[in-house]
Coordinates of C-alpha atoms in Angstrom, one line a residue:
Chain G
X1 CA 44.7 -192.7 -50.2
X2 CA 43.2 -190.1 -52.2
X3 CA 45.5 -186.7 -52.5
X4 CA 43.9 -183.9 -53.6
X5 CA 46.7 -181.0 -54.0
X6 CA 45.4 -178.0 -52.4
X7 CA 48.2 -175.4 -53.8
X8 CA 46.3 -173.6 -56.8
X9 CA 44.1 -171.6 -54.0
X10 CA 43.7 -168.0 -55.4
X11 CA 43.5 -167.3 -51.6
X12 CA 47.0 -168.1 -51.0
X13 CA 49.1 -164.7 -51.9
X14 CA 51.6 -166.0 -54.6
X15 CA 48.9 -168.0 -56.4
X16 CA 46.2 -164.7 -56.1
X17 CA 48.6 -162.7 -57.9
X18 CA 48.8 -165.3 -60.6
X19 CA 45.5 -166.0 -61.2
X20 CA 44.5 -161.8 -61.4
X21 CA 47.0 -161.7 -64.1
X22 CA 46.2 -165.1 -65.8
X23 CA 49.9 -166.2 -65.4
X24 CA 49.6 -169.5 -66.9
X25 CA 52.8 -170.1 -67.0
X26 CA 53.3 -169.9 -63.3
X27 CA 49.9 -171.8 -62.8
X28 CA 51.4 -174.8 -65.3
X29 CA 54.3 -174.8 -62.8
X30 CA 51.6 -175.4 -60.0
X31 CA 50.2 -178.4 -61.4
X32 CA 53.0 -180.4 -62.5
X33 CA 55.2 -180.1 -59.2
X34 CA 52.0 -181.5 -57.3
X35 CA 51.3 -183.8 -60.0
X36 CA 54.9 -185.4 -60.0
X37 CA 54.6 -185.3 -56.1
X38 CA 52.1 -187.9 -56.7
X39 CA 48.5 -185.5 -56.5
X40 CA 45.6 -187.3 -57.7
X41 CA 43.2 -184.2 -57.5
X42 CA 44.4 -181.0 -58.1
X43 CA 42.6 -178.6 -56.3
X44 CA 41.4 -175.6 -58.4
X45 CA 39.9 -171.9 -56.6
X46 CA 39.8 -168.9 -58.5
X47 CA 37.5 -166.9 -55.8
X48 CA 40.1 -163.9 -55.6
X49 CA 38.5 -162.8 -58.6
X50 CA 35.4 -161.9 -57.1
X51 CA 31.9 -163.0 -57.9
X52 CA 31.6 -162.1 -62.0
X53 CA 35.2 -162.5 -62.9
X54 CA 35.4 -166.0 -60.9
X55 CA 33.2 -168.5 -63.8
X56 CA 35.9 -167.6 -66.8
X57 CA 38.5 -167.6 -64.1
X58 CA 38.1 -171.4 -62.7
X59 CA 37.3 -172.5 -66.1
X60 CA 40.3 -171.5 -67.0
X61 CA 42.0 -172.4 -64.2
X62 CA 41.0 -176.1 -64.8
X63 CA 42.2 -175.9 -68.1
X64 CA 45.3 -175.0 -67.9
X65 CA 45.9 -177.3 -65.0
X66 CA 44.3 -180.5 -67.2
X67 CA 46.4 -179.3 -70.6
X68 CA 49.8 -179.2 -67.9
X69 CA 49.0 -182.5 -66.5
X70 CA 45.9 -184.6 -67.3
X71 CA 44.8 -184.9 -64.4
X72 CA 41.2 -184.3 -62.6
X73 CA 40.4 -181.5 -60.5
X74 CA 38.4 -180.6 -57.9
X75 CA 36.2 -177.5 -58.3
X76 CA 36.5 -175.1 -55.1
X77 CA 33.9 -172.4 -55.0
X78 CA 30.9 -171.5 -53.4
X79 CA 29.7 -170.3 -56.2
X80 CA 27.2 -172.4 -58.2
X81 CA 28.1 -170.3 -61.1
X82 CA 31.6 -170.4 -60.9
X83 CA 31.8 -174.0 -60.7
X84 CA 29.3 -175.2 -63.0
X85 CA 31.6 -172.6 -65.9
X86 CA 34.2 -175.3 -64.8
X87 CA 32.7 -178.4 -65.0
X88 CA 31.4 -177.1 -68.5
X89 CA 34.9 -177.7 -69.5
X90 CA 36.3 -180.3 -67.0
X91 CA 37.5 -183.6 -69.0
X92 CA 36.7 -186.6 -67.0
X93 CA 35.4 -187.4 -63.6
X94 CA 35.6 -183.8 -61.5
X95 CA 35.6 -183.6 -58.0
X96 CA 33.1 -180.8 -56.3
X97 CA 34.6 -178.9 -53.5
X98 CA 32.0 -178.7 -51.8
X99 CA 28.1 -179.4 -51.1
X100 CA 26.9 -178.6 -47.2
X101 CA 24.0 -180.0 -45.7
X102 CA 22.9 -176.0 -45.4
X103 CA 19.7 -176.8 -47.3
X104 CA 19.4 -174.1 -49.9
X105 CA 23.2 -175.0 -50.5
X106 CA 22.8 -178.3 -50.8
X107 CA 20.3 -177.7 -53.4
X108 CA 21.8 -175.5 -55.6
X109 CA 24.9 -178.2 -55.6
X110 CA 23.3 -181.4 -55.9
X111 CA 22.0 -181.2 -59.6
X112 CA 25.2 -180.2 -60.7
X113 CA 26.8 -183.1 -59.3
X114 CA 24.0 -185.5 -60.7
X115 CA 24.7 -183.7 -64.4
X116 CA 28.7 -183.8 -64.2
X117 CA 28.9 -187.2 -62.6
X118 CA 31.2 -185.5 -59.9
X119 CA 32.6 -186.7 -56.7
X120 CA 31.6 -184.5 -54.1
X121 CA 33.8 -183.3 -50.8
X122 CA 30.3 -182.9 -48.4
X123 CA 31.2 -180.8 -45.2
X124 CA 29.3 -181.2 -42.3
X125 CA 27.7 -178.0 -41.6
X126 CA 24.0 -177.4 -41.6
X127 CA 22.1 -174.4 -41.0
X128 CA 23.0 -174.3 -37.3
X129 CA 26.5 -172.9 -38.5
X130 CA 30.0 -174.2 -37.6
X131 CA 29.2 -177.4 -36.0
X132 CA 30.5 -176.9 -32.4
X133 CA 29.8 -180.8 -31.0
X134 CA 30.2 -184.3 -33.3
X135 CA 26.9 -184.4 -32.7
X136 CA 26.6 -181.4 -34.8
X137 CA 29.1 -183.1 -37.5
X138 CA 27.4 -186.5 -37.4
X139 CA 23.7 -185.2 -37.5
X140 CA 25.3 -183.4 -40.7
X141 CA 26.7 -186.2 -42.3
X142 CA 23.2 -188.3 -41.5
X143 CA 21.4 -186.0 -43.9
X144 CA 24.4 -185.8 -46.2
X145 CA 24.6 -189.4 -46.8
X146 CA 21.0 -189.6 -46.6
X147 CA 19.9 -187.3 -49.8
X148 CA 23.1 -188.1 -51.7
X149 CA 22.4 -191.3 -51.7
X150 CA 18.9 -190.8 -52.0
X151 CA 19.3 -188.7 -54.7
X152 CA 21.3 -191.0 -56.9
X153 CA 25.0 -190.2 -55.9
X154 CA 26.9 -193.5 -55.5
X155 CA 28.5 -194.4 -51.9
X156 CA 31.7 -194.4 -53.6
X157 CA 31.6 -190.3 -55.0
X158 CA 30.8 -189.4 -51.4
X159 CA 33.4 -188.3 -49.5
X160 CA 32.6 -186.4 -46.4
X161 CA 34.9 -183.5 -44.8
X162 CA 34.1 -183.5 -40.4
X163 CA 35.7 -179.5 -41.0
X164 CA 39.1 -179.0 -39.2
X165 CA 39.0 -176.1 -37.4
X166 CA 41.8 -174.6 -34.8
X167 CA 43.2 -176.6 -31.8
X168 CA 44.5 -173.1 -30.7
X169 CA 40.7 -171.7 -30.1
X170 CA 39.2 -175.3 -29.2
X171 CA 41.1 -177.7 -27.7
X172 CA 38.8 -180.5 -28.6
X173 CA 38.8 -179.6 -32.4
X174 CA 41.5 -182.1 -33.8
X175 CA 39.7 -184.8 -31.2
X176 CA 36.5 -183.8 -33.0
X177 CA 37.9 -184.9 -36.4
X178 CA 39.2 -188.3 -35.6
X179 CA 35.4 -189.4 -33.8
X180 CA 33.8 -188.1 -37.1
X181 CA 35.7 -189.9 -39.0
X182 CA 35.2 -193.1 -36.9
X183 CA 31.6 -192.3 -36.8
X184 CA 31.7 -192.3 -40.3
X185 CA 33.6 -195.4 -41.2
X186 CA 31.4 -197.3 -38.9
X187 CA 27.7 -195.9 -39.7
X188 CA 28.1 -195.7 -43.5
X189 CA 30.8 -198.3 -45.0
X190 CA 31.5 -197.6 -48.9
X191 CA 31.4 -193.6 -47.5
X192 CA 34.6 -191.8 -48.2
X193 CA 36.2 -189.4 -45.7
X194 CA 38.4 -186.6 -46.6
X195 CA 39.8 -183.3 -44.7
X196 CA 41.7 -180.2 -45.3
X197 CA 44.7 -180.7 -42.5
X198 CA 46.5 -177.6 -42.4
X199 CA 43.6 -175.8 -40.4
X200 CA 44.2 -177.4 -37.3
X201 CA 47.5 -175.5 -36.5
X202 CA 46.1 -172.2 -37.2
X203 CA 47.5 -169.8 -34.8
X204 CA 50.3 -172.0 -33.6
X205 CA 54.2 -172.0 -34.4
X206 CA 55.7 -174.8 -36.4
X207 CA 52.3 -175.5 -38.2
X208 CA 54.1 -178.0 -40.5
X209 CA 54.8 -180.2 -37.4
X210 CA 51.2 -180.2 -36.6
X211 CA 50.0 -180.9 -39.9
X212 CA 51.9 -184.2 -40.1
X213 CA 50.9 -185.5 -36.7
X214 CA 47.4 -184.7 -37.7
X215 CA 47.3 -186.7 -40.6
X216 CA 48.6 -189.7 -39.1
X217 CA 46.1 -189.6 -36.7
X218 CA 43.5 -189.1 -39.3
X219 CA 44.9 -191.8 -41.1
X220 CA 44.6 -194.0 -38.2
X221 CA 40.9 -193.0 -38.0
X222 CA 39.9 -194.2 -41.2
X223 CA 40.7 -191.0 -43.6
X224 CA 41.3 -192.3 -46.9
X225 CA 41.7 -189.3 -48.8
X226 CA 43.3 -185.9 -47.7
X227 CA 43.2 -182.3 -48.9
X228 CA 46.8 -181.1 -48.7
X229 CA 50.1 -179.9 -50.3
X230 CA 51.7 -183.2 -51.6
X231 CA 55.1 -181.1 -52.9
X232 CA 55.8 -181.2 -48.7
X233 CA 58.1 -184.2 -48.6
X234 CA 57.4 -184.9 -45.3
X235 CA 54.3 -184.6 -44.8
X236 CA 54.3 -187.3 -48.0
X237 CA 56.6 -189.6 -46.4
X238 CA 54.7 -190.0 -43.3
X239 CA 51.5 -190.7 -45.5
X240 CA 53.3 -193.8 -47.1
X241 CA 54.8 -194.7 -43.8
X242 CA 51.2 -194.9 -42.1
X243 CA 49.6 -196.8 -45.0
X244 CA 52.2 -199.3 -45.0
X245 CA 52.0 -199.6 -41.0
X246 CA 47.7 -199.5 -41.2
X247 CA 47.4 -202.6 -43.5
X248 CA 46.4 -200.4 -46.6
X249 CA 49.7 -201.1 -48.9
X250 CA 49.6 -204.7 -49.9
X251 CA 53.1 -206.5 -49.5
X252 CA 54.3 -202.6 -48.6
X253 CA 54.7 -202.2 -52.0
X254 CA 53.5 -198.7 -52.4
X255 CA 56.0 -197.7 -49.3
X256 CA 59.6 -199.6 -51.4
X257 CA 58.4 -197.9 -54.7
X258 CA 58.7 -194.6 -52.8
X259 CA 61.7 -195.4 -51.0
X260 CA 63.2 -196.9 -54.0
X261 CA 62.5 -193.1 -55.6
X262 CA 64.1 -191.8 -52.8
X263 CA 61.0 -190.0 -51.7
X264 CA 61.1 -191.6 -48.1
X265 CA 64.6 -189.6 -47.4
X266 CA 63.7 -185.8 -47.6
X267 CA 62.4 -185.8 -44.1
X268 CA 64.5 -183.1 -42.5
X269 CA 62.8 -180.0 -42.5
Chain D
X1 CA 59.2 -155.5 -5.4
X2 CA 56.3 -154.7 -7.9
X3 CA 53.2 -153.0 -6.7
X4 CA 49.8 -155.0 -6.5
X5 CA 48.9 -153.7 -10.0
X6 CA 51.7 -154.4 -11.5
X7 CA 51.8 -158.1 -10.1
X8 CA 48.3 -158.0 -11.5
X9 CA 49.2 -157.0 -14.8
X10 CA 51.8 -159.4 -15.0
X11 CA 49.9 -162.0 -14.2
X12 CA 47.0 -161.2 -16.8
X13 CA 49.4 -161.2 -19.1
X14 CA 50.8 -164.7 -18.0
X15 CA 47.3 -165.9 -18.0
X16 CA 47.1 -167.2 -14.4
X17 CA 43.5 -166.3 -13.4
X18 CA 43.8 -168.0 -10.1
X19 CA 46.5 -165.3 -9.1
X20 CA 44.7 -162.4 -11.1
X21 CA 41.8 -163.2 -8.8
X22 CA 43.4 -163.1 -5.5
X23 CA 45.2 -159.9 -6.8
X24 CA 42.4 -158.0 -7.4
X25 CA 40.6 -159.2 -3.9
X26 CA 44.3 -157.9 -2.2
X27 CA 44.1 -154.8 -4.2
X28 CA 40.5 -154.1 -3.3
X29 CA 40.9 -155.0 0.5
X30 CA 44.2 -152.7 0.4
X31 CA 41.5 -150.0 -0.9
X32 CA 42.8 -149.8 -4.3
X33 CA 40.5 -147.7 -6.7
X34 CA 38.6 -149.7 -9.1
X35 CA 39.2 -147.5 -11.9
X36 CA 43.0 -148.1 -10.8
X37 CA 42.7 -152.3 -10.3
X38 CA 40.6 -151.9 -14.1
X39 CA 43.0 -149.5 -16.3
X40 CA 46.9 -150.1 -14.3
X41 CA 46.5 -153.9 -13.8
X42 CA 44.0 -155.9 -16.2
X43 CA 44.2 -153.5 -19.3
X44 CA 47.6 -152.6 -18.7
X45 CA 48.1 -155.9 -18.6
X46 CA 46.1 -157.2 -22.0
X47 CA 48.0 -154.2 -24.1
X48 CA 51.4 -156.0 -23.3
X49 CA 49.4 -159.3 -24.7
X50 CA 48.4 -157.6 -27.5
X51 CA 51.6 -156.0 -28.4
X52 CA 53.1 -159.4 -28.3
X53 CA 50.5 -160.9 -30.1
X54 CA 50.6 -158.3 -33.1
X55 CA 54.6 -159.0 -33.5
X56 CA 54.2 -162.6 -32.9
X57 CA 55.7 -162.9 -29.6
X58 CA 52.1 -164.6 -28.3
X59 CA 50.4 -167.0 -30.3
X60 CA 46.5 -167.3 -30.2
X61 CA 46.1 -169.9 -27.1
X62 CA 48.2 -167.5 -24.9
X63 CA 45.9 -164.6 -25.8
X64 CA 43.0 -166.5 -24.8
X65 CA 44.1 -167.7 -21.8
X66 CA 44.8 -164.3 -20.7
X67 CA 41.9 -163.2 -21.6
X68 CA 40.2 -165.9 -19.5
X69 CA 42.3 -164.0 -16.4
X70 CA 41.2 -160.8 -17.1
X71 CA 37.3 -161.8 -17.4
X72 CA 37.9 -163.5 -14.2
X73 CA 39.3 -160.9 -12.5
X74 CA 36.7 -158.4 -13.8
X75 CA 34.2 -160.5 -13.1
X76 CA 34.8 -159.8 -9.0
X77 CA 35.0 -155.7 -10.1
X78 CA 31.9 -155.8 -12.3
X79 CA 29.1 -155.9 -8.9
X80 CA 31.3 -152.4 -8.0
X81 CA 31.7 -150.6 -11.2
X82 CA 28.3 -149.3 -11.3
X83 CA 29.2 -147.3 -8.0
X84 CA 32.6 -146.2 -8.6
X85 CA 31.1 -144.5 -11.8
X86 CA 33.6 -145.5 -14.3
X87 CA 32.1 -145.7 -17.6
X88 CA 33.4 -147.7 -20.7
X89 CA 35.8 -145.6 -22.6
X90 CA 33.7 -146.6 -26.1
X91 CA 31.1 -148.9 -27.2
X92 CA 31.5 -151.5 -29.8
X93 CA 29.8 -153.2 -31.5
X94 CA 31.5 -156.6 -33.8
X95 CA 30.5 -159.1 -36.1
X96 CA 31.0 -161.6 -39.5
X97 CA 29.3 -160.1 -41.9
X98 CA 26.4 -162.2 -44.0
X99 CA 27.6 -165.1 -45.8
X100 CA 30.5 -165.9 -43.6
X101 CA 30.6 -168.1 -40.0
X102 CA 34.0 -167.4 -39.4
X103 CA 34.6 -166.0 -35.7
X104 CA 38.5 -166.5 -34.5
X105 CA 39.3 -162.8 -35.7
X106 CA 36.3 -161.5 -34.9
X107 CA 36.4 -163.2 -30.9
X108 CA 40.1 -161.9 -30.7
X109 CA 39.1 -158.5 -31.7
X110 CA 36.6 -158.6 -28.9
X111 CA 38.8 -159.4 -26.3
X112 CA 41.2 -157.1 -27.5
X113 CA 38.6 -154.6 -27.2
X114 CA 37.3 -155.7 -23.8
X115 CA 41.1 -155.6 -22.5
X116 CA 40.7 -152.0 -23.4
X117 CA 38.2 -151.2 -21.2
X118 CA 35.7 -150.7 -24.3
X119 CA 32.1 -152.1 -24.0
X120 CA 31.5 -154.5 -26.7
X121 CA 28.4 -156.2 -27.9
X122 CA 29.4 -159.1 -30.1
X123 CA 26.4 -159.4 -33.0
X124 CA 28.4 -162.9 -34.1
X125 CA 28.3 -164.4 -37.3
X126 CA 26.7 -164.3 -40.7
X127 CA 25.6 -160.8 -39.9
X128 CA 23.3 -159.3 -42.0
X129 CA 23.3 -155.6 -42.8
X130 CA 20.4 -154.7 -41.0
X131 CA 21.5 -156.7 -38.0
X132 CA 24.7 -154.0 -37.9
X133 CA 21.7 -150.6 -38.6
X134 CA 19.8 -151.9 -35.5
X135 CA 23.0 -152.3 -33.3
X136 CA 23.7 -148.5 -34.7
X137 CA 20.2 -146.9 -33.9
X138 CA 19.0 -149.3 -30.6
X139 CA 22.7 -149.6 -28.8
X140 CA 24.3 -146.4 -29.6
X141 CA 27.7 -147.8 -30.6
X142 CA 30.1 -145.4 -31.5
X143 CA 31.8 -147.8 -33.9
X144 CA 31.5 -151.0 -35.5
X145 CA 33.9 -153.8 -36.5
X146 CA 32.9 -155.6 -39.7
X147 CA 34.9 -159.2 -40.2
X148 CA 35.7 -161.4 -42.5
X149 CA 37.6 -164.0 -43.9
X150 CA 36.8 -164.8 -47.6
X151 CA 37.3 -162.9 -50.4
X152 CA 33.4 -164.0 -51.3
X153 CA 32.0 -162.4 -48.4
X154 CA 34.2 -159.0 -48.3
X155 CA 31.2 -157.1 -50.6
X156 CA 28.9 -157.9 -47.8
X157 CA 31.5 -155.3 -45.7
X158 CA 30.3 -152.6 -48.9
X159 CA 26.5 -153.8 -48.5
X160 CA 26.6 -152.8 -44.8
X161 CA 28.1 -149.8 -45.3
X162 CA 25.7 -148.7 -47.8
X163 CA 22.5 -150.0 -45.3
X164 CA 24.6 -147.5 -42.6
X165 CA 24.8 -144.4 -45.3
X166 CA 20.6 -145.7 -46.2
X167 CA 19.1 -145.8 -43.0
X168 CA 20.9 -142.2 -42.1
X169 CA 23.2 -143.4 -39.6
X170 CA 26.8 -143.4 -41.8
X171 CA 27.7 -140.5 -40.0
X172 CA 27.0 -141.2 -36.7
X173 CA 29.5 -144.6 -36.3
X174 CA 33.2 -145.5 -37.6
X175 CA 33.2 -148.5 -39.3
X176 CA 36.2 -150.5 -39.1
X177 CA 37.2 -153.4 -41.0
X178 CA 39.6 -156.5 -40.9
X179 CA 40.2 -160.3 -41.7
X180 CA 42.5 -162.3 -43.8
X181 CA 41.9 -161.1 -47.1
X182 CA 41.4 -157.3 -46.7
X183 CA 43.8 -155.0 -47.2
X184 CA 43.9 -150.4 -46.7
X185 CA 43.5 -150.3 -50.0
X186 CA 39.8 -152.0 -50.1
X187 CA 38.8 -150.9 -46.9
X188 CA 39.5 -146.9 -48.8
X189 CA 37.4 -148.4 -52.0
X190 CA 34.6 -149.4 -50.2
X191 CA 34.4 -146.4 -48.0
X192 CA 35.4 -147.7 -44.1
X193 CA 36.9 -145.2 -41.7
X194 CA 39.6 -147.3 -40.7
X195 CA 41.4 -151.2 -41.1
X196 CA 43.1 -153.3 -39.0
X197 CA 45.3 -155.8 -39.9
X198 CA 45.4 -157.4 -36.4
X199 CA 43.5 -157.5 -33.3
X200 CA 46.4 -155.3 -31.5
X201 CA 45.6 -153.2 -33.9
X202 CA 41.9 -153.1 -34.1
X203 CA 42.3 -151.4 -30.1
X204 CA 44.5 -148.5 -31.3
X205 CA 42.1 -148.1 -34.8
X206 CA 39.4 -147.8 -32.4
X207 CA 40.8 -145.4 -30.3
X208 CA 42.3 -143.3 -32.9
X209 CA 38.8 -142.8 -34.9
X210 CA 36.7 -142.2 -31.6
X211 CA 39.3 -139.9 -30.1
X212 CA 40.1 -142.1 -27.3
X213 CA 43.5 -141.0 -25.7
X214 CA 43.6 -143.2 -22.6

């Protein structure tokens, strides 16, 4: 399971503040509690800024995130500009958050992928707007994995987000998710799937509650990688409880070097 | 005991539109004024909600689900308001402005708005400046809600307000603003007439700027 840690989102009010004032301190702080809470991905989204401010602002973003920790980061804008400033400085494989099958999108995103290499979170949204149906979602991901592929972009950088939306507007919305991702798994082995969790509980109390029982049903779908906040021990836990119980942690090993760190125990919350 | 209205009320704001329905047919066969069954039970009824929603009392489902009551219940008045000559107390129109497809605010803020007794024409999403001129000159809104939700999208709020002051019609509407990322202070820089941080809210911003007192 891939976990890409979703904190260092200028949207968020804490991290806004931080990234206007080019705290990199408090940023540096950022990184390295989700990279010792086991984030493979750090997610980076400097869009606070506004439009001319944001290309200096993510590329620095993702450097001070890479100089704190080493790791790899995925680039969250919708702003071709933005992102390709921070791939210009990006060391090693970078993840792009996101391409859309909107077609003027998707072509403004896909040469910068080809150039940089990236992986690619790929939502599955045309023109016809917020997809409403799975047909919607899986017509999406059709011309998605169609023109990546097509294109060049291996099966294995692919990794397509179904888009969580709200099970307090739409009832069916979470259900929506979980047939994507099955849809996914079954039409287009070698395909990744990946989702940002923490929009389903929108509106509700206890969101943190319905985040974790989200992701182990999305783990029981087939998602094998996850846009979320891996400094919430619980929400961790359950993720190494679920891969142990799914078959995807050989001789459980992944689930006793946890335990054994004591990661397994922080549950109550 | 409570009166009809105020059963009906009650249950608007419990969402039961099987018992808001047969209400309002009690009410109208006991010869209850539609204005009455309109303004004392169903928006009486939805201002509660959205009080409760604004201090997080209600959560979004609960909103919607009284919602779904009202519009029921109005549904049986609508064939009869014609008649009883009760007009809208405002016209509205709402949408996402160009760029962003996010509606949840924007839907609440229409409901709200309904529950008020205003008429609302909902433009929807990714609304493009023009779309918002049009609504202006062809619909004769007397104020228009602008939404949304990312920080990328909040100039397209500026744009539209410019295309208003362009096209002449600036200072015929009030334009109100609200989503996620907006705050009084940008809603002043960019030159709205009002900002709501809610959808409770929105209703009483309305109100105030179109000098609505009901």
């Amino acid at each position: 399971m891939l976990i890409i840690g979703e904190r260092i989102n200028s949207t968020r009010k804490s991290i806004g503040a931080a990234v206007k004032a080019h705290d990199t301190d408090f940023i540096r702080q950022e990184a390295l509690s989700q990279a010792a809470a086991g984030a493979h991905f750090l997610d980076c989204n400097g869009a606070v800024v506004g439009v001319e401010a944001e290309p200096e602002t993510l590329a620095w973003l993702v450097q001070t995130c890479q100089e704190a920790t080493g790791l790899p980061c995925a680039i969250d804008s919708p702003n071709p500009g933005a992102m390709e400033a921070a791939l210009a400085v990006h060391q090693g494989q970078p993840f792009i958050n996101s391409i859309t099958a909107e077609r003027e999108k998707f072509a403004r995103i896909l040469p910068l992928i080809k150039q940089y290499r990236a992986k690619v979170v790929a939502l599955c949204l045309d023109d016809r707007g917020i997809p409403q149906t799975l047909e919607a979602r899986t017509q999406a991901a059709d011309f998605l994995v169609t023109n990546l592929t097509a294109a060049g972009v291996p099966l294995d950088d692919i990794y397509l987000d179904p888009l969580v939306f709200p099970v307090s507007t739409n009832g069916e919305a979470g259900k929506q998710v979980l047939e994507t991702i099955r849809y996914v798994r079954a039409t287009y082995p070698g395909v990744h799937t990946t989702c940002g969790l923490s929009n389903v509980s929108y509106g509700l109390p206890v969101r943190k509650l319905l985040n974790q029982a989200f992701l182990v049903l999305c783990l029981g779908a087939g998602l094998d990688c996850v846009i979320a906040d891996p400094t919430d021990p619980a929400l961790m836990a359950l993720l190494y409880a679920g891969e142990a119980l799914l078959g995807r942690d050989e001789y459980c090993a992944n689930y006793l070097a946890m335990a054994r760190q004591g990661k397994l125990e922080q549950r109550q919350e | 005991m409570p009166s009809l209205l105020e059963s009906l009320a009650q249950f608007v704001i419990e969402g039961n539109a099987q018992k808001a329905k047969e209400t309002t047919d009690e009410a109208l066969a006991t010869g209850v004024p539609v204005a009455d069954i309109i303004n004392k039970g169903l928006v009486a009824g939805m201002q509660v909600v959205g009080q409760k929603f604004k201090c997080n009392e209600f959560y979004i489902p609960e909103v919607l689900i009284a919602a779904r009551a009202m519009k029921q219940s109005m549904e049986k008045l609508r064939p009869l308001i014609a008649d009883s000559g009760i007009q809208p107390v405002g016209k509205v129109a709402i949408g996402t402005v160009q760029g962003d497809l996010h509606d949840i605010g924007k839907n609440l803020v229409g409901m709200m708005l309904e529950g008020a007794g205003f008429e609302v024409i909902d433009l929807g999403t990714d609304v493009s400046p023009a779309t918002f001129v049009e609504a202006v000159r062809e619909r004769g809104v007397g104020a228009i809600g602008l939404s949304a939700l990312l920080t990328t999208t909040m100039p397209a709020m500026k744009e539209t307000i410019a295309a208003l002051q362009e096209a002449g019609y600036r200072d015929q509407v009030k334009v109100i603003v609200g989503g996620a990322p907006l705050t009084q202070a940008y809603a002043d820089e960019i030159g709205a007439d009002g900002y709501a941080p809610d959808a409770a809210s929105a209703v009483d911003t309305a109100k105030a700027l179109l000098g609505i007192t009901a």
